């Protein structure tokens, strides 16, 4: 009674087992152990900042030498050094950490509305309708496309209708920069420095008529800057970060409080 | 010949494994986001179901029945299915790493797919001969693939339309599955 049961089950197990053993040799694939090691040290957010479909693919590309060692921006120089160690390459120089910055202060109180928008909550869709709901055609639309693409939830929608970026959480993947249809989000260094929070190319008179915080291209900051680090481009002040010494004079003189 | 045709149409449309018998629901909902992956899943399941029908029928008649070991049926069938799934997994990983990644956890889960064990047990219950068993297995799997591909096609289109917030994701998928099942119920009583 027991014997045939044990023999038949055991025999079947043995047959299938040996067939699988044969198949696993026949269909074996070689995996470079380095890929696994690189994957371990990566940030693991699958954010896509490196241009690959995910961390696993980036690890493969790096080991194959098709991607740069410094490709993982969220991991920064620490991860780059780890990858370099695994691959036996020279450690790259430490890079400055960058974070996303919203270069617009046109919230629902400071900027005038052109029309009321009741469509789907998507910045690109809102712009497609008559150039967007606000009177400024360069500022933030405030419908949160950047919030949706952030892989680490560092961006939230503020009460004033502008996205808030948590500098601590930002992994500098650049997804929001690429997504923003108005290009008002930029990657900036974390070093203490004033920034011009306006991207409007409109003439000063028009900017002042629609927004309380827009750059009116008055040129006061250009004149007052002791380092000559500020210049005008397309009706907006631009600060050359390599010359700026963070004296703060431009922040004080700006009549519209655009420089912060 | 007529009986074979009856089995084929019965397994694909009238008693569709997923939509009428409610077997193999988990990959039906899990791998039906893209037509391409659902086709891959369907092919893997077709192979496993066809092969397992063949092997289990042989085992049933030449081992289990011969030594009156029918009480071991479930465990022997699971052994066969597990070995076949393992084999399919090895092959897919070698031949198509992309499909392997897309199927993910649902590939080894074919082992416990009730459609696969279901077809093997139904073969015994319905007292099919070898040819009928294999045909039933393959036709059942084709029905499964059909359900998966239809579902994936609908879900691909659902991505593009406005769905109320509370219904997005799984709720709308389950409702679609229910409506599909109603549609397939229309085949009932055709033969």
Coordinates of C-alpha atoms in Angstrom, one line a residue, chain A residues 1-2 4-6 8-9 12-13 16-17 19-20 23-31 56 60 120, chain B residues 55 59 63-64 67-69 71-72 75-76 79-80 82-84 86-87 90-91 93-95 101 162:
Chain A
X1 CA 0.0 0.0 0.0
X2 CA 2.6 2.5 1.1
X4 CA 3.9 2.0 -4.5
X5 CA 2.8 5.4 -3.3
X6 CA 6.3 6.3 -2.1
X8 CA 5.8 6.4 -7.7
X9 CA 5.9 9.9 -6.1
X12 CA 8.2 11.2 -10.5
X13 CA 10.0 13.7 -8.3
X16 CA 11.1 15.9 -13.0
X17 CA 14.0 17.0 -10.9
X19 CA 14.8 17.1 -16.3
X20 CA 14.8 20.5 -14.6
X23 CA 17.1 22.3 -18.6
X24 CA 18.7 24.8 -16.2
X25 CA 22.1 23.9 -17.6
X26 CA 20.8 24.1 -21.1
X27 CA 19.1 27.4 -20.6
X28 CA 21.6 28.9 -18.2
X29 CA 22.3 32.6 -18.5
X30 CA 25.4 34.3 -17.2
X31 CA 24.8 37.3 -15.0
X56 CA 18.2 47.7 -12.6
X60 CA 23.4 46.8 -16.3
X120 CA -8.9 68.5 -16.3
Chain B
X55 CA 1.4 14.4 -18.8
X59 CA 0.2 9.5 -15.3
X63 CA 0.6 5.1 -12.9
X64 CA -2.3 6.2 -10.7
X67 CA -1.6 0.9 -9.0
X68 CA -4.9 2.3 -7.6
X69 CA -3.2 5.4 -6.3
X71 CA -5.8 9.4 -3.8
X72 CA -2.4 10.9 -4.8
X75 CA -0.1 16.0 -5.2
X76 CA 1.1 14.3 -8.4
X79 CA 4.3 18.1 -9.0
X80 CA 3.8 17.9 -12.8
X82 CA 5.3 22.9 -10.8
X83 CA 8.0 21.2 -12.9
X84 CA 6.5 22.5 -16.1
X86 CA 9.8 25.9 -13.6
X87 CA 10.8 24.8 -17.1
X90 CA 13.9 28.9 -17.4
X91 CA 13.1 29.1 -21.1
X93 CA 14.3 34.0 -18.9
X94 CA 16.7 32.8 -21.5
X95 CA 14.6 33.7 -24.6
X101 CA 10.4 41.0 -16.2
X162 CA -11.8 60.1 -17.7

